[in-house]
Coordinates of C-alpha atoms in Angstrom, one line a residue:
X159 CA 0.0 0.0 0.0
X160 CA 2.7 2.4 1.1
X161 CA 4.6 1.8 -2.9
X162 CA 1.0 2.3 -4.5
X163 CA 0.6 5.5 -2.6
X164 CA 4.2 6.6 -3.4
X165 CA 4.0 5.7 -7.1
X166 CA 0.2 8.0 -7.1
X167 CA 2.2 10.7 -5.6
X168 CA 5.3 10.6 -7.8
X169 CA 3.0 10.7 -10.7
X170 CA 1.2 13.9 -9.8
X171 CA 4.8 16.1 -9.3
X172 CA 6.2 14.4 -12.4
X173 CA 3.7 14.3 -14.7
X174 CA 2.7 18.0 -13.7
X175 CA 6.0 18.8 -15.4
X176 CA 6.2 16.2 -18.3
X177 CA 2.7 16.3 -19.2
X178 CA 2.7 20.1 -20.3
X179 CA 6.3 20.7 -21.1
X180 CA 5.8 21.4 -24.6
X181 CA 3.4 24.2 -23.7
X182 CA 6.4 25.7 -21.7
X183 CA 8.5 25.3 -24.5
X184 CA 6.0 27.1 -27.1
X185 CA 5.2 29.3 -24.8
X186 CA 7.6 30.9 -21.7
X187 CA 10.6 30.0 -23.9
X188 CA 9.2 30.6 -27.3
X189 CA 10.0 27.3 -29.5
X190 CA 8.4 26.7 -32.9
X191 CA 6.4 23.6 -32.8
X192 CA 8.3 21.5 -34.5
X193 CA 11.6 22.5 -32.1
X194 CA 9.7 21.6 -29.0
X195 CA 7.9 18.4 -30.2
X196 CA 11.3 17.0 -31.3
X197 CA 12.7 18.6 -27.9
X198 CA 10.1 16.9 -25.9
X199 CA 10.2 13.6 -27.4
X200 CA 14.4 14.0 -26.8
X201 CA 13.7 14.3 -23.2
X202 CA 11.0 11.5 -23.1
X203 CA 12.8 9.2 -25.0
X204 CA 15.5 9.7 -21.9
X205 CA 13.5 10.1 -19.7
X206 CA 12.4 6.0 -20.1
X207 CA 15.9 5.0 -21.2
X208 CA 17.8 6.1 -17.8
X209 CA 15.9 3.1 -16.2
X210 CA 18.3 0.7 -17.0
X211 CA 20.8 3.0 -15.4
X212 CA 18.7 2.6 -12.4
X213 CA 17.8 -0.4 -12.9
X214 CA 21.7 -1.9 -13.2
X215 CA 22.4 0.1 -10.0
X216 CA 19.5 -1.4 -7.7
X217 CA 20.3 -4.7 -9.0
X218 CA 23.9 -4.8 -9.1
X219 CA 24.9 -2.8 -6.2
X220 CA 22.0 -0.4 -4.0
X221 CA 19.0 -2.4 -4.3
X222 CA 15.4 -1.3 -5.0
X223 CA 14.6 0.3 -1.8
X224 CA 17.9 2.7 -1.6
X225 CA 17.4 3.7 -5.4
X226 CA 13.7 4.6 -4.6
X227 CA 15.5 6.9 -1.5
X228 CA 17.9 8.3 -4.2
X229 CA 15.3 9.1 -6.8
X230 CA 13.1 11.2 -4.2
X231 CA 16.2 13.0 -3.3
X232 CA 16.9 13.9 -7.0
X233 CA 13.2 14.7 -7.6
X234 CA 13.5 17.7 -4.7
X235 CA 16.3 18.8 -6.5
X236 CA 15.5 18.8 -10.4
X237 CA 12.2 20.2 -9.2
X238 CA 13.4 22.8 -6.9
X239 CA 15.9 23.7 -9.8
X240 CA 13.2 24.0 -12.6
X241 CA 11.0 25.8 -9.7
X242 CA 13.5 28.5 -9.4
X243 CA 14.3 28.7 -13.5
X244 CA 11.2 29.1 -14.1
X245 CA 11.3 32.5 -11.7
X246 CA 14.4 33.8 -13.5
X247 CA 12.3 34.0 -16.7
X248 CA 11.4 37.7 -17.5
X249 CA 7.8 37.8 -18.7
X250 CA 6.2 39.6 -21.6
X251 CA 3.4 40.5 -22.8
X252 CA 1.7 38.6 -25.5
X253 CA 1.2 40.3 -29.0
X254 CA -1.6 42.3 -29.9
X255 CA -4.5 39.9 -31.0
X256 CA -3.8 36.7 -29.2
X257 CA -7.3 35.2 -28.7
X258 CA -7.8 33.8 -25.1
X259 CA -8.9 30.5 -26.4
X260 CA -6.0 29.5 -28.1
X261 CA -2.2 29.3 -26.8
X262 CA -0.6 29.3 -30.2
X263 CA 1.2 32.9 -29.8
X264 CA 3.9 33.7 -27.7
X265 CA 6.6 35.7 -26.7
X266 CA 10.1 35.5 -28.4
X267 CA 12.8 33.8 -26.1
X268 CA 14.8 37.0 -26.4
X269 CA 14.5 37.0 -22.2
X270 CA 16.3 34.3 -21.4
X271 CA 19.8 34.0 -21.8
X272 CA 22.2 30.6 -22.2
X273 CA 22.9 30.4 -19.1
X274 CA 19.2 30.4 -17.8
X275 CA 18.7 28.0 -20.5
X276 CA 21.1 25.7 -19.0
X277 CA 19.6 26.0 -15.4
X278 CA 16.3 25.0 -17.2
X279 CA 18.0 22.1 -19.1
X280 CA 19.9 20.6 -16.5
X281 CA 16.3 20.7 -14.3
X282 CA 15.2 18.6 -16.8
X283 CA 17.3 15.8 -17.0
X284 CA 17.9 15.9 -13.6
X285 CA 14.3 14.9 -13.2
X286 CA 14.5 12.3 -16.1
X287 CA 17.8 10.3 -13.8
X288 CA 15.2 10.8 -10.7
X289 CA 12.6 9.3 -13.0
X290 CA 15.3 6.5 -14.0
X291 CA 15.8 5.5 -10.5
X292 CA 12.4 5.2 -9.1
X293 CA 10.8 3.9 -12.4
X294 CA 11.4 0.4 -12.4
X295 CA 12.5 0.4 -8.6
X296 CA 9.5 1.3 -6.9
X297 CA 7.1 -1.1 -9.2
X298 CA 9.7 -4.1 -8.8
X299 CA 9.7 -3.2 -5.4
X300 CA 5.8 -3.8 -5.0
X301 CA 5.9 -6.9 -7.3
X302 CA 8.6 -8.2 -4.7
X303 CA 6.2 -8.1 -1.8
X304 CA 4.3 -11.5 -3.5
X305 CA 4.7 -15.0 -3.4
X306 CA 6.5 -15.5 -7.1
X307 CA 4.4 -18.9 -7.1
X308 CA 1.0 -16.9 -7.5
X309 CA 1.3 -15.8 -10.2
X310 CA -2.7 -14.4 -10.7
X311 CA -2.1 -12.1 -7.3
X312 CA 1.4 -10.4 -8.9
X313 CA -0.6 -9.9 -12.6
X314 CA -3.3 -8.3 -10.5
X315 CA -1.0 -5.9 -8.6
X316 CA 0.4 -4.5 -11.9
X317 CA -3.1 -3.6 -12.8
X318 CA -4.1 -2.2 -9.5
X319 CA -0.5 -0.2 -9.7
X320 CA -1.5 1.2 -12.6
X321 CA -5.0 2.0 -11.5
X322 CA -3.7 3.8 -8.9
X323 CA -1.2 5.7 -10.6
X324 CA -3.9 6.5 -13.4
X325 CA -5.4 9.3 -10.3
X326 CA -1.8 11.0 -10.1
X327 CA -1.8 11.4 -13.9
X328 CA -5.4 12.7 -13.8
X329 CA -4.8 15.0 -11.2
X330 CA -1.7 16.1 -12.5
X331 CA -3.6 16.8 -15.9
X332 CA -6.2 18.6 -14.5
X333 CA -5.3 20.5 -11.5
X334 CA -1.6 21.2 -12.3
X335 CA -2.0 22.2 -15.8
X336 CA -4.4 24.7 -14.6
X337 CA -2.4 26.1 -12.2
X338 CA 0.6 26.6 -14.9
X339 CA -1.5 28.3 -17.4
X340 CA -3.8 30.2 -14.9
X341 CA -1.8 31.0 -12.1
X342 CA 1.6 30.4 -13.3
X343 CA 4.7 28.1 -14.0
X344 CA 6.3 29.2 -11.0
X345 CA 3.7 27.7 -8.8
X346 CA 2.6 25.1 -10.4
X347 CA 6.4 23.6 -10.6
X348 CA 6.3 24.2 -6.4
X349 CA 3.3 22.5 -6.0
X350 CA 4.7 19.3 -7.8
X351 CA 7.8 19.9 -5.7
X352 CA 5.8 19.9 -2.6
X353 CA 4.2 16.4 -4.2
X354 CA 7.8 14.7 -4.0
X355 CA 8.0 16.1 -0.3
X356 CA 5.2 14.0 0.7
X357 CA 6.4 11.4 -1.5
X358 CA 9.7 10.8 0.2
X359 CA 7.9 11.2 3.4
X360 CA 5.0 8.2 2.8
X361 CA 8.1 5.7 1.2
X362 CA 10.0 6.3 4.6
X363 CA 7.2 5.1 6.4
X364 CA 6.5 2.6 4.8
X365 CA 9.9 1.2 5.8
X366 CA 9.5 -1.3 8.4
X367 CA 6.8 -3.4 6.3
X368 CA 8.8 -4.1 2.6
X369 CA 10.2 -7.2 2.1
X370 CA 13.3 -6.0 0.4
X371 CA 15.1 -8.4 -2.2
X372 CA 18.8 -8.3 -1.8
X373 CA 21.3 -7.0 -5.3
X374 CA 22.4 -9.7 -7.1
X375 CA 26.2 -10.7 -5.5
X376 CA 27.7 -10.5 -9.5
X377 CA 27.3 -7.1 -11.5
X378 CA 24.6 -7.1 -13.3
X379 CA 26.2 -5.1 -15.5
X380 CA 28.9 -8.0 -16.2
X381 CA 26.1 -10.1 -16.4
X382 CA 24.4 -8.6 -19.4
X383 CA 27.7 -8.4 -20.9
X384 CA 28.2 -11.4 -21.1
X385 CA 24.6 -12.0 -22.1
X386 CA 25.1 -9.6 -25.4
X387 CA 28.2 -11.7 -26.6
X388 CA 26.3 -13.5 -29.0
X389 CA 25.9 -10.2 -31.2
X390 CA 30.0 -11.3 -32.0
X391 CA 29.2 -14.3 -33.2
X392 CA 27.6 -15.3 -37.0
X393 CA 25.5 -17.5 -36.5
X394 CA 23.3 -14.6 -34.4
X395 CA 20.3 -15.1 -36.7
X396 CA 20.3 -18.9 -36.1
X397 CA 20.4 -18.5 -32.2
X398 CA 18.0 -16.7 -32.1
X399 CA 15.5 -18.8 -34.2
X400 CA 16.5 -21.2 -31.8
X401 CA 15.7 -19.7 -28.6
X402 CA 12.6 -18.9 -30.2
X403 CA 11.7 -22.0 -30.6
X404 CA 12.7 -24.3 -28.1
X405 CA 12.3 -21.9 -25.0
X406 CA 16.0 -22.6 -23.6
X407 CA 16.4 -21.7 -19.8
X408 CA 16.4 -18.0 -19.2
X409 CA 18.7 -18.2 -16.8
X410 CA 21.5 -19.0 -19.1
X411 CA 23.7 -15.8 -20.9
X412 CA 21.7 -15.3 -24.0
X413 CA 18.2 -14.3 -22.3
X414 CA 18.2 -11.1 -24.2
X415 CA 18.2 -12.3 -27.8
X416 CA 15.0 -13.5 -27.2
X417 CA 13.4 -10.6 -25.7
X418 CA 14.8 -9.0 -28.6
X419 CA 11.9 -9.5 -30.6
X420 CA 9.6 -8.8 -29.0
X421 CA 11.3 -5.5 -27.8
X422 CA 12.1 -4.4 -31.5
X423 CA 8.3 -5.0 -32.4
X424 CA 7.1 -3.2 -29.7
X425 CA 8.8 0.4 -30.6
X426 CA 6.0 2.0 -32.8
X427 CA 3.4 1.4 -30.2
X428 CA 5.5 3.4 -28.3
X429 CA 5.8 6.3 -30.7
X430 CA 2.8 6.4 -31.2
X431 CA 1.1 6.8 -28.3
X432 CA 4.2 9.7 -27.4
X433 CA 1.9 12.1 -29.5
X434 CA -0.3 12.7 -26.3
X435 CA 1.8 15.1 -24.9
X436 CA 2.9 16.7 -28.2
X437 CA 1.1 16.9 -31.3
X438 CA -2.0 15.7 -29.6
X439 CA -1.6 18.9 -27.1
X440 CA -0.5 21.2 -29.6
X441 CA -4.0 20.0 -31.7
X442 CA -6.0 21.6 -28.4
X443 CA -4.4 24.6 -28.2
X444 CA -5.9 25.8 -31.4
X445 CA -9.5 24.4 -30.5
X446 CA -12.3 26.5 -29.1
X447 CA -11.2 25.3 -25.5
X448 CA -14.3 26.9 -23.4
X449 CA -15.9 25.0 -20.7
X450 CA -19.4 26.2 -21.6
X451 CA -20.3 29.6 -23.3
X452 CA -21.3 31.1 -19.7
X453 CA -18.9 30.4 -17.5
X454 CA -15.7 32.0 -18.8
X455 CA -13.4 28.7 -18.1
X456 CA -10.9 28.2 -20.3
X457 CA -9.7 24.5 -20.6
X458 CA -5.7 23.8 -21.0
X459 CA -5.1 21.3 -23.7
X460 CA -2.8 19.2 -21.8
X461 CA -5.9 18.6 -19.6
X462 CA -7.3 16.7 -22.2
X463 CA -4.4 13.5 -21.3
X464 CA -7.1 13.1 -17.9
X465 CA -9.0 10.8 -20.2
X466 CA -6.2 8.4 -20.5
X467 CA -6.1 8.1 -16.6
X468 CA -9.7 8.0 -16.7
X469 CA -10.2 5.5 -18.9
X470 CA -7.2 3.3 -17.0
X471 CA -9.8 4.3 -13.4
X472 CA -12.9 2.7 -15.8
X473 CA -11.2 -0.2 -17.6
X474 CA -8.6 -1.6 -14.8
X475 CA -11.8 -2.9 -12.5
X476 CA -13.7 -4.4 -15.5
X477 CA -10.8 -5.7 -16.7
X478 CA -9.2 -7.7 -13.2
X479 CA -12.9 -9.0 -12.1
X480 CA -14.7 -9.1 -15.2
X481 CA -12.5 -9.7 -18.2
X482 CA -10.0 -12.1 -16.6
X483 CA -12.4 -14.3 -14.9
X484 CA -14.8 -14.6 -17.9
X485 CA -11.4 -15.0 -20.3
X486 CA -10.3 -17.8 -17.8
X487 CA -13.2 -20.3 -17.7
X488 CA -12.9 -19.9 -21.9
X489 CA -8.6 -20.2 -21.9
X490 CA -8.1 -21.8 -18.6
X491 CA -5.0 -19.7 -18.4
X492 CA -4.6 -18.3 -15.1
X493 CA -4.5 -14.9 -16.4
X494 CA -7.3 -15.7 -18.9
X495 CA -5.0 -14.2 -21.5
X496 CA -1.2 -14.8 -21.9
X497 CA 0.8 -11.6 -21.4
X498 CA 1.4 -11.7 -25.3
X499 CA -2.4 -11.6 -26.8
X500 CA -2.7 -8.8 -24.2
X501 CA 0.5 -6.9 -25.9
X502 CA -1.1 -7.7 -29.1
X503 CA -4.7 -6.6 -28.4
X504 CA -3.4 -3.3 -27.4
X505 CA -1.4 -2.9 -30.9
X506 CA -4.3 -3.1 -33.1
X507 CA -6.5 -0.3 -30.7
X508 CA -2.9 1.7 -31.9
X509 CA -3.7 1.2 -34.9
X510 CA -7.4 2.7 -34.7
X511 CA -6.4 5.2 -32.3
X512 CA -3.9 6.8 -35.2
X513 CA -6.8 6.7 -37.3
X514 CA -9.2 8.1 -35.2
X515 CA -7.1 11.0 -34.6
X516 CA -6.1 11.4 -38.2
X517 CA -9.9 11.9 -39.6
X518 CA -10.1 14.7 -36.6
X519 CA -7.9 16.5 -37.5
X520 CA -9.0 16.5 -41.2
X521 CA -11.8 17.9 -40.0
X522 CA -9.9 20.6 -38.1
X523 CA -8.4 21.8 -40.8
X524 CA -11.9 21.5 -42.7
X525 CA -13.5 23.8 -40.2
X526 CA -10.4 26.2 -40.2
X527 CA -10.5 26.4 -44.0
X528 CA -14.5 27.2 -43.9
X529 CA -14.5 29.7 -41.4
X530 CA -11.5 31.4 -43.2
X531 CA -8.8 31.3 -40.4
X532 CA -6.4 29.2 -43.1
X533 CA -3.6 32.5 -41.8
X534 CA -5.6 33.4 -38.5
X535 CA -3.6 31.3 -36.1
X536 CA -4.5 33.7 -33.2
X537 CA -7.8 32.5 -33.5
X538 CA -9.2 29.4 -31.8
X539 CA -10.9 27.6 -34.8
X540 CA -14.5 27.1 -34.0
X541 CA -14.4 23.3 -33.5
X542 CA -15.1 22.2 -29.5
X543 CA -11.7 20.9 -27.4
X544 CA -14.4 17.6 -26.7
X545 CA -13.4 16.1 -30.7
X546 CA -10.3 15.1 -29.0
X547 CA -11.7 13.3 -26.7
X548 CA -11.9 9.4 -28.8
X549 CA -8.5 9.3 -29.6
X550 CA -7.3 10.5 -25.8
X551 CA -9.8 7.6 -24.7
X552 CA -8.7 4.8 -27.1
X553 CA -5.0 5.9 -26.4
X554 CA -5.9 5.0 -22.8
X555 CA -7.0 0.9 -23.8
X556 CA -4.4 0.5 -25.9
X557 CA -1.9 1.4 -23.0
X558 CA -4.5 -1.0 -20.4
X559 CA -3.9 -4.1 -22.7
X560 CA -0.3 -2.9 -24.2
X561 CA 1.8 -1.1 -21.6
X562 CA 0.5 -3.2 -18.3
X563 CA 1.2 -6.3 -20.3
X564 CA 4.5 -5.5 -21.3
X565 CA 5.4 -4.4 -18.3
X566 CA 4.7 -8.0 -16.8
X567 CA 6.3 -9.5 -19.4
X568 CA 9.6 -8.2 -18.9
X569 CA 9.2 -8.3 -15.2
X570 CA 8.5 -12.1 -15.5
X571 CA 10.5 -13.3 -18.2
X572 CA 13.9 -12.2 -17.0
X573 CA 16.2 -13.9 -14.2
X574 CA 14.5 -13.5 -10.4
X575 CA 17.9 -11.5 -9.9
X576 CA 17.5 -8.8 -12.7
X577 CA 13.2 -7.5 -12.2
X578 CA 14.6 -4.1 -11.8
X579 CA 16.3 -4.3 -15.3
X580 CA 13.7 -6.4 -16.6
X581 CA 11.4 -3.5 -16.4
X582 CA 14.2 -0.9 -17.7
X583 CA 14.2 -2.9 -20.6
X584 CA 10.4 -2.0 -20.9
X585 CA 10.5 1.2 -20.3
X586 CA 13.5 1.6 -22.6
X587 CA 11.2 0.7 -25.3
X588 CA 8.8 3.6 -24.7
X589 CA 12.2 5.5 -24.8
X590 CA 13.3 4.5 -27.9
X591 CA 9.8 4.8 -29.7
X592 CA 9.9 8.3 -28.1
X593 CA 13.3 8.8 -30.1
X594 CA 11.9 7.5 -33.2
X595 CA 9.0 10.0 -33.0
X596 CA 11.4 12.8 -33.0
X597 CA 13.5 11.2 -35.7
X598 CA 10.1 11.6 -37.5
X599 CA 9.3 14.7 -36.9
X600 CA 12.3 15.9 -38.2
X601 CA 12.4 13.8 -41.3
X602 CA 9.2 14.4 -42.5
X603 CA 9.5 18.4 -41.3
X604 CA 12.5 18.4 -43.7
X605 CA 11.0 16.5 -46.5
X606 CA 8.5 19.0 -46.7
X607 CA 9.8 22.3 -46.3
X608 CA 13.3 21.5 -48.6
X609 CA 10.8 22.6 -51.6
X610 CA 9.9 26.0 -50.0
X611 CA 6.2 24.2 -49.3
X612 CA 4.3 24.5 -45.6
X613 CA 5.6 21.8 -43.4
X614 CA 3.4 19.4 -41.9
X615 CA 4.2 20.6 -37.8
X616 CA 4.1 24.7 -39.2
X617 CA 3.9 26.6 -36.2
X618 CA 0.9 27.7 -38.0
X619 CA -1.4 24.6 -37.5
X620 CA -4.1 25.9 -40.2
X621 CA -1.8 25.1 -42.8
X622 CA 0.0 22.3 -41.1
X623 CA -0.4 18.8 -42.1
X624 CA -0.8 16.3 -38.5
X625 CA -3.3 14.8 -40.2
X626 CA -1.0 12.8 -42.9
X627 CA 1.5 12.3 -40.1
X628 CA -1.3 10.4 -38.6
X629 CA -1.6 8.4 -41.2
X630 CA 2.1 7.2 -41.5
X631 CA 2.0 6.1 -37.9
X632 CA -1.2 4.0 -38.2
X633 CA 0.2 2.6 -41.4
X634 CA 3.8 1.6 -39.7
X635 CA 1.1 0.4 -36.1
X636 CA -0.4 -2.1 -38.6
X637 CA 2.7 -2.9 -39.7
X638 CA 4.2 -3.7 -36.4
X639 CA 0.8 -5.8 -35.2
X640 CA 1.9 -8.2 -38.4
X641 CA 5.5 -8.8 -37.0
X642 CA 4.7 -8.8 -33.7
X643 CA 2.3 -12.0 -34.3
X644 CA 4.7 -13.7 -36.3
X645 CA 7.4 -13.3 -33.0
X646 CA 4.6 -13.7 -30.4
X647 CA 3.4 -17.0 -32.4
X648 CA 7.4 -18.6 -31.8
X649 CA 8.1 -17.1 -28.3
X650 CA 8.1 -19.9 -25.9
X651 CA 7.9 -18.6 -22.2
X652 CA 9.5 -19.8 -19.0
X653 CA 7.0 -21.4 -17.5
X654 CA 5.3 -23.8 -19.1
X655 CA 2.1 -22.9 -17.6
X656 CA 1.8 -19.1 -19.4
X657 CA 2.1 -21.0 -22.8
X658 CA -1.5 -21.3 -24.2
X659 CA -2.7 -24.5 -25.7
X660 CA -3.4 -22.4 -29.1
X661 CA -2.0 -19.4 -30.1
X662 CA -3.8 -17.5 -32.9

């Protein structure tokens, strides 16, 4: 109970930061759309990839309870840091025009000097090495406190983690946002600072009841090592065909080339759903965002990511004490699905997600075009915020199936001496897909603009393009569902009893 609370908490002072950093970027500091997406998928993509720093430190030498103390330590600091950077920034007035329903003018960065830009970015990544020390630490640290041999209770804690965790993003989405755009970034950065107080604070308490698992006496580090020799050796391709296949011990050095797999087909899920907090956002802040006619409430697009947590609050129940049990008298799998057709399931709703949110915003630019705002971007297009609001809601059941089952995967299918870096090796995959969405960005931003045309992320969204990047991503999710079926149909797991009699 005491890691459940601590992981609600941690995700109401980080995600109050992380959720809405590409409105700070566009706005206090003055980025062009394009900059800040690729500058916010930069920091996500480290952001998840520092885990298996953390990860090979708890395991290898701290264990999972001293790098959850280390984490809160760095999340005062990076906080506290990005509290008082966002103080030193001078603040000016909007331009002349700038309608109150749309955030998609602001000031020039003129302001803020290098060195106040350095503060800011150093903040930052301090807070992504917080985030990859209490990451997998904290959650392997819950999963610890079960009996490995029941398996049902562990594959019901990761859903119940993540339902409770679901409330910090929700209140992070909603209360803190508000208070950055409303009040200001100053106090809404101390607020999520105050968060991690009380965060430290409930983890110490808690300190007497975990049952702590003790590092591994070899370095982990030497251990995966060892484990990546066979990317030296030619017959690579055959090895891993074979681990495939016959579902060798995963204890023994070459574990990882058959996660590989599964990890490589996993990336574009990852990508995809990365457009939440950035193109997704940036879609909102050029919507008619008004919470009613009357009352003169102004919603903040980054708000819109509480239906994600929402619909984790709604579907984690129905899925644990409905789904399962009706799933297991069909499969007689304990989990009524394996951890596989749950990656899987989440995939395709990928898939539709991308093209849910491809036809809205065809019909953004639609309405933009007909109500003659094509070079009015100071003018919140006459469309309601509420469009958004499928493709935030299928984002979250995708994540429900996708992101909880990987999670137990990795935790489960790597050695009981490396969890920690089992689910670094997860998160690293929402790292790299965060990467590759960046890498996108940029490529397709310079495909289209080396001709003198509009580019697809203009900073000007009326003559932007989102809409066809939309496309690409659900064409390369359906993509990835076909190759991840063709691995998932060959992967043979470590216990015999996950395996399911037909796999389709």
């Amino acid at each position: 109970l005491f890691i459940v609370a601590v992981g609600f908490l941690e995700r109401i002072g980080f995600t109050g930061v992380g959720g809405n950093l590409i409105t700070y970027l566009t706005g206090p500091l003055g980025m062009s759309t394009a900059a800040a997406a690729a500058g916010v998928n930069a920091w996500s993509g480290t952001v998840l990839v520092l885990p298996l720093v953390g990860a090979l430190a708890a395991d290898s030498r701290l264990g999972r309870y001293r790098a959850v103390l280390i984490a809160g330590v760095l999340y005062l600091l990076s906080l506290g840091m990005l509290t008082v950077s966002s103080m030193l920034q001078t603040p000016q007035p909007h331009p002349a025009g700038c309608h109150s329903t749309a955030s998609t003018c602001s000031p020039p960065i003129s302001a803020s000097s290098p060195a106040r830009l350095a503060f800011f970015y150093t903040a930052i990544y301090l807070l992504a090495l917080a985030q990859g020390f209490h990451m997998p630490c904290s959650e392997a640290l819950g999963a610890d406190q079960f009996d490995p041999s029941v398996g049902a209770s562990r594959s019901s804690y990761f859903n119940w983690f993540h339902f409770s965790i679901s409330w910090g993003y929700a209140i992070a989405a909603i209360v803190i946002t508000y208070i950055e755009e409303n009040v200001g970034w100053t106090e809404g950065f101390a607020v999520c600072w105050a968060t991690m107080v009380v965060y430290l604070v409930v983890f110490l308490l808690g300190t007497r009841t975990y049952r702590v698992e003790q590092p591994v006496n070899s370095s982990s580090l030497a251990q995966l090592t060892k484990k990546l020799t066979f990317f030296r050796t030619d017959d690579a391709t055959t090895d891993t065909q074979r681990l495939l296949a016959t579902g060798e011990n995963m204890d023994d050095n070459r574990f990882l080339v058959k996660l590989l797999p599964i990890w490589l087909s996993s990336i574009v899920i990852a990508a995809a759903t990365s457009q939440v907090s950035t193109l997704f956002t940036k879609q909102g802040s050029t919507m008619d965002r008004r919470l009613g006619a009357a009352t003169g409430i102004v919603v903040p697009p980054a708000a819109l990511q509480s239906f994600v947590s929402f619909t984790y609050i709604a579907l984690v129940p129905v899925y644990d004490r409905a789904l399962v049990p009706f799933a297991r008298r069909l499969t007689r799998h304990p989990a009524g699905v394996t951890m596989l057709q749950r990656i899987g399931a989440g995939m395709v709703m990928s898939c539709v997600t991308m093209v849910v949110a491809a036809l809205v915003e065809a019909k953004r630019l639609r309405v933009a075009t007909d109500a003659g705002l094509l070079d009015r971007p100071d003018v919140a297009v006459p469309m309601s915020l509420w469009w958004l609001v499928p493709q935030y809601v299928l984002v979250g059941f995708a994540e429900v199936f996708c992101f909880i089952g990987l999670e137990e995967f990795f935790y489960d299918q790597v050695p009981d001496g490396l969890r920690s870096v089992g689910l670094a090796l997860c998160l690293s995959i929402f790292g790299v897909g965060s990467y590759a969405s960046g890498m996108l960005v940029w490529a397709v931003d310079w495909a289209t603009t080396r001709g003198g045309g509009d580019s697809w992320f203009a900073d000007n969204l009326n003559r932007a393009h989102l809409d066809y990047f939309y496309w690409i991503l659900a064409g390369l999710s359906a993509l990835e569902v076909v190759v991840f079926l063709y691995f998932a149909n060959r992967y043979v797991y470590r216990k015999k009893s996950e395996q399911p009699v037909v796999l389709h």
